[in-house]
Coordinates of C-alpha atoms in Angstrom, one line a residue:
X25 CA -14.1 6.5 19.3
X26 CA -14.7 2.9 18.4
X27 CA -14.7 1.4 14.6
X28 CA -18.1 -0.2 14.0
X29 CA -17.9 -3.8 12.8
X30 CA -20.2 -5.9 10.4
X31 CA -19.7 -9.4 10.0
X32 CA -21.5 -9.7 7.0
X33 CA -24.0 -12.5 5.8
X34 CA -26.4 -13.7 2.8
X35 CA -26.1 -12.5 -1.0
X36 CA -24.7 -10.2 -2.2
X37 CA -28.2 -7.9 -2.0
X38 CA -28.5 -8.8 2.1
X39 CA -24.9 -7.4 2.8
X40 CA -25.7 -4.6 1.0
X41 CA -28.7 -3.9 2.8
X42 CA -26.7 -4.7 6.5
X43 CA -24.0 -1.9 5.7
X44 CA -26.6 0.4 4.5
X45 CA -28.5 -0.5 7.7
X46 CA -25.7 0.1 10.5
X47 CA -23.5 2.7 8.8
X48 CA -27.3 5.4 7.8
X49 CA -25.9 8.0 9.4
X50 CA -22.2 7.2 8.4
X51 CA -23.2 7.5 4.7
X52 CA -25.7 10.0 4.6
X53 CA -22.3 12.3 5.9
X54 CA -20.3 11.2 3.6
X55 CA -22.7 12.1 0.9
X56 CA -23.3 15.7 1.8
X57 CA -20.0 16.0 2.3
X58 CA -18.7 15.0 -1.0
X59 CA -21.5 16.0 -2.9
X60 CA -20.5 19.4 -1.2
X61 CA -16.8 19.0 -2.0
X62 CA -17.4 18.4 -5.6
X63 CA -19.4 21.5 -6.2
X64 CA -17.1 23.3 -4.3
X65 CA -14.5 22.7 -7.3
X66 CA -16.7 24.3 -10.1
X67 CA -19.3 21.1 -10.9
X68 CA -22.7 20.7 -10.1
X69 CA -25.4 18.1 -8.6
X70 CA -26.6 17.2 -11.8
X71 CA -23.5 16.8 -13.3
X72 CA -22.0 14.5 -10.6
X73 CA -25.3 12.5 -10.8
X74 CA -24.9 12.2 -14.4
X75 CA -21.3 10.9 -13.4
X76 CA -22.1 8.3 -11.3
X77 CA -25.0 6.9 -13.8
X78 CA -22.3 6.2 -16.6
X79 CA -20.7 4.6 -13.4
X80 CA -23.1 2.7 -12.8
X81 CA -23.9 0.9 -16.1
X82 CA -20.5 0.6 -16.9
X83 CA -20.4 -1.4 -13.9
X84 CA -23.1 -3.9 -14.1
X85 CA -21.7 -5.1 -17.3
X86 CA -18.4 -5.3 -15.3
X87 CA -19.5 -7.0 -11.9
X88 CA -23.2 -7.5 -11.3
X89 CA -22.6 -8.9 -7.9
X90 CA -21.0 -5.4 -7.1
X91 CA -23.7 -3.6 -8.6
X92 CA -26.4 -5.8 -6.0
X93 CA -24.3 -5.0 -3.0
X94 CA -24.3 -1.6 -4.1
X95 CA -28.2 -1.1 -4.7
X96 CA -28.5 -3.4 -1.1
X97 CA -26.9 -0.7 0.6
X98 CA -28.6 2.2 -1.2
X99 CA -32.3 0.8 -0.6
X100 CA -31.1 0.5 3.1
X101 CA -29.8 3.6 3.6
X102 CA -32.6 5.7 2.1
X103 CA -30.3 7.1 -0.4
X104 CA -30.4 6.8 -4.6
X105 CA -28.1 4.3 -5.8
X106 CA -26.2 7.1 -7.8
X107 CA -25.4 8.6 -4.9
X108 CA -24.1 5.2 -3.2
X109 CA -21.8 4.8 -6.4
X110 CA -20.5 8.4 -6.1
X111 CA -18.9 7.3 -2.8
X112 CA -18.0 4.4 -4.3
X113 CA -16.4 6.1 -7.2
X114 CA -15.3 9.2 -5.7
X115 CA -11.4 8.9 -7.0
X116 CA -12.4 8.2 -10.3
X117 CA -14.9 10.9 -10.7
X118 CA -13.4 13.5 -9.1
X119 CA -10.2 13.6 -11.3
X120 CA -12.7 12.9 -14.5
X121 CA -14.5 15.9 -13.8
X122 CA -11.5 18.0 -12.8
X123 CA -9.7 16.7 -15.6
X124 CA -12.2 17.6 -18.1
X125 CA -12.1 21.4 -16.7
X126 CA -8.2 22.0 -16.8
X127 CA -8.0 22.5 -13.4
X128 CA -4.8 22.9 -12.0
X129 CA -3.7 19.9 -10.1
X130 CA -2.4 22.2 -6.9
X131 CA -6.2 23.4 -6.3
X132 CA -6.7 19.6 -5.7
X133 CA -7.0 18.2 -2.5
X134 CA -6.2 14.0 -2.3
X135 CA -6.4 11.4 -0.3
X136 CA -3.0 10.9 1.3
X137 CA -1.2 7.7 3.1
X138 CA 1.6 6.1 4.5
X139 CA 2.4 2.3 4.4
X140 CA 4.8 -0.8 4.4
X141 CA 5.3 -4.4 3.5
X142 CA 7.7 -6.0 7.0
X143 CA 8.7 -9.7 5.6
X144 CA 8.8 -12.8 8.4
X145 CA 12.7 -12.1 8.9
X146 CA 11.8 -8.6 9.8
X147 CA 9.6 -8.7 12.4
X148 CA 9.7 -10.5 16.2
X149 CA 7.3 -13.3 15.6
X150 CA 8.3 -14.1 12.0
X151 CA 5.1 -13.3 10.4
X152 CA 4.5 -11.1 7.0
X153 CA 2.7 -7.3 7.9
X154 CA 1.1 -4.5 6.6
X155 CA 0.6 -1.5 7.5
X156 CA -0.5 2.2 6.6
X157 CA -2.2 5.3 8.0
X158 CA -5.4 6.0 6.0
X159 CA -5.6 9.3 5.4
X160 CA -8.4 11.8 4.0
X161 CA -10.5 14.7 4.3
X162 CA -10.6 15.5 8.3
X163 CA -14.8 16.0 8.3
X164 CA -14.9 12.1 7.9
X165 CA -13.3 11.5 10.7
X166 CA -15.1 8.7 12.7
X167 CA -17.0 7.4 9.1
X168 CA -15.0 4.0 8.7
X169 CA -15.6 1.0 10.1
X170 CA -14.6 -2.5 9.8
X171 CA -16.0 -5.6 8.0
X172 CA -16.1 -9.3 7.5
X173 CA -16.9 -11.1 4.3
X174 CA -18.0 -14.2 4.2
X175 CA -16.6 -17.0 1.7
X176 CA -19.3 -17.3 -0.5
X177 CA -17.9 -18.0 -4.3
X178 CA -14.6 -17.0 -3.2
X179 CA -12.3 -17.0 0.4
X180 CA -13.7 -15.4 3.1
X181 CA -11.9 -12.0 3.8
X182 CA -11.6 -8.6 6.6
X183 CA -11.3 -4.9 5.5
X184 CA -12.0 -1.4 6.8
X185 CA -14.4 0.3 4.4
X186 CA -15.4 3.9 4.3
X187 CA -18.9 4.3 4.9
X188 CA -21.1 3.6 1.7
X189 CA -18.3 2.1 -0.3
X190 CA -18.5 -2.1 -0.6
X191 CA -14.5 -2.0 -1.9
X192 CA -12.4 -1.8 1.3
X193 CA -9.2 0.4 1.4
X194 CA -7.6 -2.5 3.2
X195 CA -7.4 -5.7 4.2
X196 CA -6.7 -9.7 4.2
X197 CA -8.0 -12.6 3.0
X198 CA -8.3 -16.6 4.5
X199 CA -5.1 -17.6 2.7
X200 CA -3.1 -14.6 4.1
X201 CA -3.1 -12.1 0.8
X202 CA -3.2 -8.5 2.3
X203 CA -3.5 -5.3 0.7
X204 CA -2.6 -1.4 1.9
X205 CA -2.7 1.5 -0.8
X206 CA -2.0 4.9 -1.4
X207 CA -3.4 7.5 -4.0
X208 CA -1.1 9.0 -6.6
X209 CA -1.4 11.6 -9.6
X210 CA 0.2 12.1 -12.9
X211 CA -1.1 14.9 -15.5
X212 CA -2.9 12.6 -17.1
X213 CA -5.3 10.6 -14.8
X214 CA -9.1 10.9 -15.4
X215 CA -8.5 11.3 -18.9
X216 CA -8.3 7.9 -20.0
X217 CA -11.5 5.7 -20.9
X218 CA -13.8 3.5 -17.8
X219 CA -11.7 0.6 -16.5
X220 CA -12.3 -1.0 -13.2
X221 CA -12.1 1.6 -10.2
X222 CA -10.1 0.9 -7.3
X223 CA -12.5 0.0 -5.0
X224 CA -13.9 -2.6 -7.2
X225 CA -9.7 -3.4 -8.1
X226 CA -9.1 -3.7 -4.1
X227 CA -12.0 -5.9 -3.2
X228 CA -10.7 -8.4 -6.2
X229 CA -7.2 -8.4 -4.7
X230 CA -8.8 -9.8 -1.5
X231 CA -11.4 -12.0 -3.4
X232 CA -8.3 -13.9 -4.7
X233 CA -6.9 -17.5 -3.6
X234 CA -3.5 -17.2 -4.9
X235 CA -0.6 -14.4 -5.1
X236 CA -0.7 -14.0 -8.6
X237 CA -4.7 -14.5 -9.3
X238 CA -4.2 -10.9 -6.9
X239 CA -1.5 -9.2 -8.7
X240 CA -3.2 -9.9 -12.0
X241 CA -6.0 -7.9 -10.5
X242 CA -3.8 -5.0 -11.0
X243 CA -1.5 -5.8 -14.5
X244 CA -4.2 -7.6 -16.5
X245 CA -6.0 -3.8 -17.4
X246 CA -4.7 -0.2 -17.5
X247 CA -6.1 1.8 -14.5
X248 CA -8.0 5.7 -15.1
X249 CA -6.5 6.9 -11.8
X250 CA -2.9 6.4 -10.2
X251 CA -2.5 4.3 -7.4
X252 CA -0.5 2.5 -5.3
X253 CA -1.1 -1.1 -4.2
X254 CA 0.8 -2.5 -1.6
X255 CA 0.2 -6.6 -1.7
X256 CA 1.7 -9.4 0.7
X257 CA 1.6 -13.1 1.1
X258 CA 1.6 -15.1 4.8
X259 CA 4.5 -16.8 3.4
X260 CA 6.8 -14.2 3.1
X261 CA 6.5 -12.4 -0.1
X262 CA 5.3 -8.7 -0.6
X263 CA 5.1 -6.4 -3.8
X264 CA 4.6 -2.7 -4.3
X265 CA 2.8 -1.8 -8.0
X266 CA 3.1 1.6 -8.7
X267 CA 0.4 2.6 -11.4
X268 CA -0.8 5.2 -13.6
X269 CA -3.1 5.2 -16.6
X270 CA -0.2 4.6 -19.1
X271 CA 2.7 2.4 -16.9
X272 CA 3.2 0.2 -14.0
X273 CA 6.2 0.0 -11.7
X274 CA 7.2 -3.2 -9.2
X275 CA 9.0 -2.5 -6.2
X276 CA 10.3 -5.1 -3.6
X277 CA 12.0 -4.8 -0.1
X278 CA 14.9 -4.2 0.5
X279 CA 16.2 -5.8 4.2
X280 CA 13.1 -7.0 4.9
X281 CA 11.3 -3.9 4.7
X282 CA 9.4 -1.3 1.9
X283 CA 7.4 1.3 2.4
X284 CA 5.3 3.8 0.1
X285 CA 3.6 7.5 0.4
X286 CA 1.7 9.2 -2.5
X287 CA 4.8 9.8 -4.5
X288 CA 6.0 7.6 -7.3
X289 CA 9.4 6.6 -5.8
X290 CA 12.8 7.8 -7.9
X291 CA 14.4 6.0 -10.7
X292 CA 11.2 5.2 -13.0
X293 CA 9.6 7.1 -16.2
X294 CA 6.3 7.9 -14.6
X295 CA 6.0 11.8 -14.2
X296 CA 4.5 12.2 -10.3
X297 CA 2.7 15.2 -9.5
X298 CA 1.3 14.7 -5.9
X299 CA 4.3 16.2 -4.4
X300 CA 4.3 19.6 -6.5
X301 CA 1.9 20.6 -3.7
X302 CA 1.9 18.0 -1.2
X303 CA 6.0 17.9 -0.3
X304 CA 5.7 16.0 2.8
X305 CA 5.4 13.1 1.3
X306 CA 8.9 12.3 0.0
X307 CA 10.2 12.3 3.6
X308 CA 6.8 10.4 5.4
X309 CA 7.9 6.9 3.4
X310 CA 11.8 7.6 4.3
X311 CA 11.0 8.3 7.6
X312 CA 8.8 5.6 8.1
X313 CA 11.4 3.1 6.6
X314 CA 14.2 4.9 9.0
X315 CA 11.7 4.0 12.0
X316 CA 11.5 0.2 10.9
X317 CA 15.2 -0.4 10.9
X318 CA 15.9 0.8 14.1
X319 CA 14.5 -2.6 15.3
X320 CA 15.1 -4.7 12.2
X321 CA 14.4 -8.3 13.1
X322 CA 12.2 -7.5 16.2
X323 CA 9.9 -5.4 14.9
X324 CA 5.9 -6.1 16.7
X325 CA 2.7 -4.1 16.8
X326 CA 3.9 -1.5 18.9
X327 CA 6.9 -0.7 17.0
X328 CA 4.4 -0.2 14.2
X329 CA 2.3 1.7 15.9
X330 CA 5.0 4.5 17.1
X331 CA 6.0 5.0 13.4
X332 CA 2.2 5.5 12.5
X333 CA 2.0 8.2 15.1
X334 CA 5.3 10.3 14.1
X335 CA 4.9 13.8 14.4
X336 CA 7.4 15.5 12.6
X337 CA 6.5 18.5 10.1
X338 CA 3.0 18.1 12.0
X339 CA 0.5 18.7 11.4
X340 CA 1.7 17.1 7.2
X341 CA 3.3 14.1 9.5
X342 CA 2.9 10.4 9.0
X343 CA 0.2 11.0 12.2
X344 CA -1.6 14.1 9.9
X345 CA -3.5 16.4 11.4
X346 CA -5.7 19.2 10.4
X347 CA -4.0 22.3 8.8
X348 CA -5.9 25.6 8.2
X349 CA -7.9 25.9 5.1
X350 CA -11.3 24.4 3.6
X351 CA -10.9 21.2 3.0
X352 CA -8.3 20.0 5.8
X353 CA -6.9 16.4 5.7
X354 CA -6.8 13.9 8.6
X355 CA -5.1 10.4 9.5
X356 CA -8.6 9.0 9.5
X357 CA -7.5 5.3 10.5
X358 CA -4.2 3.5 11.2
X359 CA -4.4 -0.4 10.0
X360 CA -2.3 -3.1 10.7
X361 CA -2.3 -6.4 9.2
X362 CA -0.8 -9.6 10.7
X363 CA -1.0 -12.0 6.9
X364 CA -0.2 -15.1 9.4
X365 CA -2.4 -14.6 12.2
X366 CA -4.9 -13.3 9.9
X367 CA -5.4 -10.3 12.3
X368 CA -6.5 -6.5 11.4
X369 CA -5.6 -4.1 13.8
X370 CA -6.9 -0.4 13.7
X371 CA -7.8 2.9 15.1
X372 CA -10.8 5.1 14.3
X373 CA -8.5 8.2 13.8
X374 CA -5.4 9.7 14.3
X375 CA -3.5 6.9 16.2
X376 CA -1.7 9.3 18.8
X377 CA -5.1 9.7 20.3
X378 CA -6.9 6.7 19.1
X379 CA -7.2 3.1 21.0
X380 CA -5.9 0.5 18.5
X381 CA -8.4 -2.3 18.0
X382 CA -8.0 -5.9 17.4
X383 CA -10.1 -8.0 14.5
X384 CA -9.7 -11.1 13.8
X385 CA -11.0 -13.1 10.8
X386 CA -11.4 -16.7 12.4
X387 CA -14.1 -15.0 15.0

């Protein structure tokens, strides 16, 4: 399997339509898929639509330009522009309308991920990385693909995007800010009133010029969902935010080195709930930050790369694999990012059996 790529062009409207264009097929499974998924858990079609409409107004108040990309991609993939802002609000919506029905947080099934910040003294080449597996719902598989922004009103900027969503899950910018996340849950999330989604909150980090024009992205407004966001700097400074709808948490490296799963990590107030029924996590970030070490000071793409394809506890490894059951979860992508080089390396699936692939933002 091979990532797709889109080097994207025009306004806002004409990259829209581009995506929607090249990634048809892509998004039109996605959508049955989730639309699927989400009546699965005791909602409906019309619901969800209903959903995605407050969504969608709440959001061309918020970012207009979002909103055009959005309805670019909807009017070129043949689909309703609710159903393009479902995929783009999936988090959000799901753990609204789960919320809203008491149901138990065990019968959900997340997003997952693994990921870590390396500072310049901790790698060969002295250069500042990222790096995570993206993890998710194993029927995707092979519905990602990678893309580059042009500079427009703001810096010019490469991410891997799920098909149909215009906020990347990853990525870096022209002045070497780069961004990795991972999903986490507290009781509470979805309960809380509209603020900007994490798509929309992820594309901002990599719209900014400056380190803290990207972490303001994240502080400046209380978030619905719990999250994760991994941020770095080319010269040499990385930042983990823990967030939930009611409290933020900053974590730095220590040695050189930090790395995250979909836990909040020990020793803060927020109450974490993803590892009630998802316990590999506490050991994937450990593991992963084990790994690291054992070539502190030389660590390169390959060294990386055999952490992101561990497979202890498989198939719930840092390299995750289908389990049995209905809604399996997969390493859907491993990612990479070189902050100095301004390179994006990734594999369209689980990286013990994927080719890793090499993008670069100057080309």
């Amino acid at each position: 399997m091979s990532l797709k790529f889109i080097s994207f062009a025009g306004a806002p409207r004409e990259r829209g339509r581009q995506h929607g264009e090249i990634m048809r097929s892509e998004i039109a499974e996605n959508a049955e898929f989730y639309l699927k998924r989400f009546c699965a858990y005791g909602t409906d079609q019309k619901t969800v639509q209903s959903e995605a409409e407050c969504w969608l107004s709440f959001l061309e108040k918020l970012s207009p330009e979002y909103v055009d990309e959005l309805r670019g991609v909807a009017e070129a993939a043949n689909r309703p522009v609710e159903t393009l802002t479902m995929l783009n609000i999936r988090h959000e919506i799901w753990l609204r309308l789960m919320a809203r029905r008491a149901v138990d947080l065990s019968n959900l099934v997340l997003d997952g991920c693994t990921s870590a910040g390396l500072m310049p003294d901790a790698t060969r080449e002295g250069t500042a990385m990222l790096a995570q597996t993206i993890d998710g719902q194993a029927a995707i598989c092979g519905t990602l693909f990678v893309g580059k922004m042009p500079r427009g009103n703001t810096v010019s900027w490469l991410g891997i995007f799920e098909a149909g969503s215009v906020g990347p899950t990853a990525g870096l910018n022209e002045v070497g800010i780069g961004l990795a996340c991972n999903s986490l849950l507290t009781a509470i999330d979805g309960r809380g009133r509209m603020t900007a989604p994490y798509k929309l909150r992820s594309r901002s980090i990599l719209e900014a010029r400056t380190f803290d024009r990207a972490i303001s992205v994240i502080i400046n407004t209380d978030p619905i969902i719990s999250m994760n966001y991994l941020i770095g700097h080319a010269q040499g400074e990385i930042i983990s935010i823990e967030t939930s709808p009611n409290a933020k948490r900053y974590l730095y490296p220590e040695h050189g080195i930090i790395t995250h799963a979909n836990h909040f990590e020990p020793g803060g107030i927020i109450a974490s709930e993803w590892e009630r029924f998802v316990p590999d996590s506490p050991f994937r970030s450990r593991r992963f930050a084990r790994h690291l070490r054992s070539k502190l000071g030389a660590i390169d793409v390959d060294h990386i790369m055999a952490g992101l394809k561990d497979h202890f506890s498989y198939p719930a490894s840092i390299c995750c694999h289908p389990a049995e059951g209905s809604w399996p979860n997969s390493t859907l992508a491993a990612v990479i990012l070189d902050l100095q080089r301004l390179t994006l390396f990734a594999t369209d699936g689980p990286p013990c059996g994927a080719p890793l692939q090499r993008f670069e933002l100057s080309t």
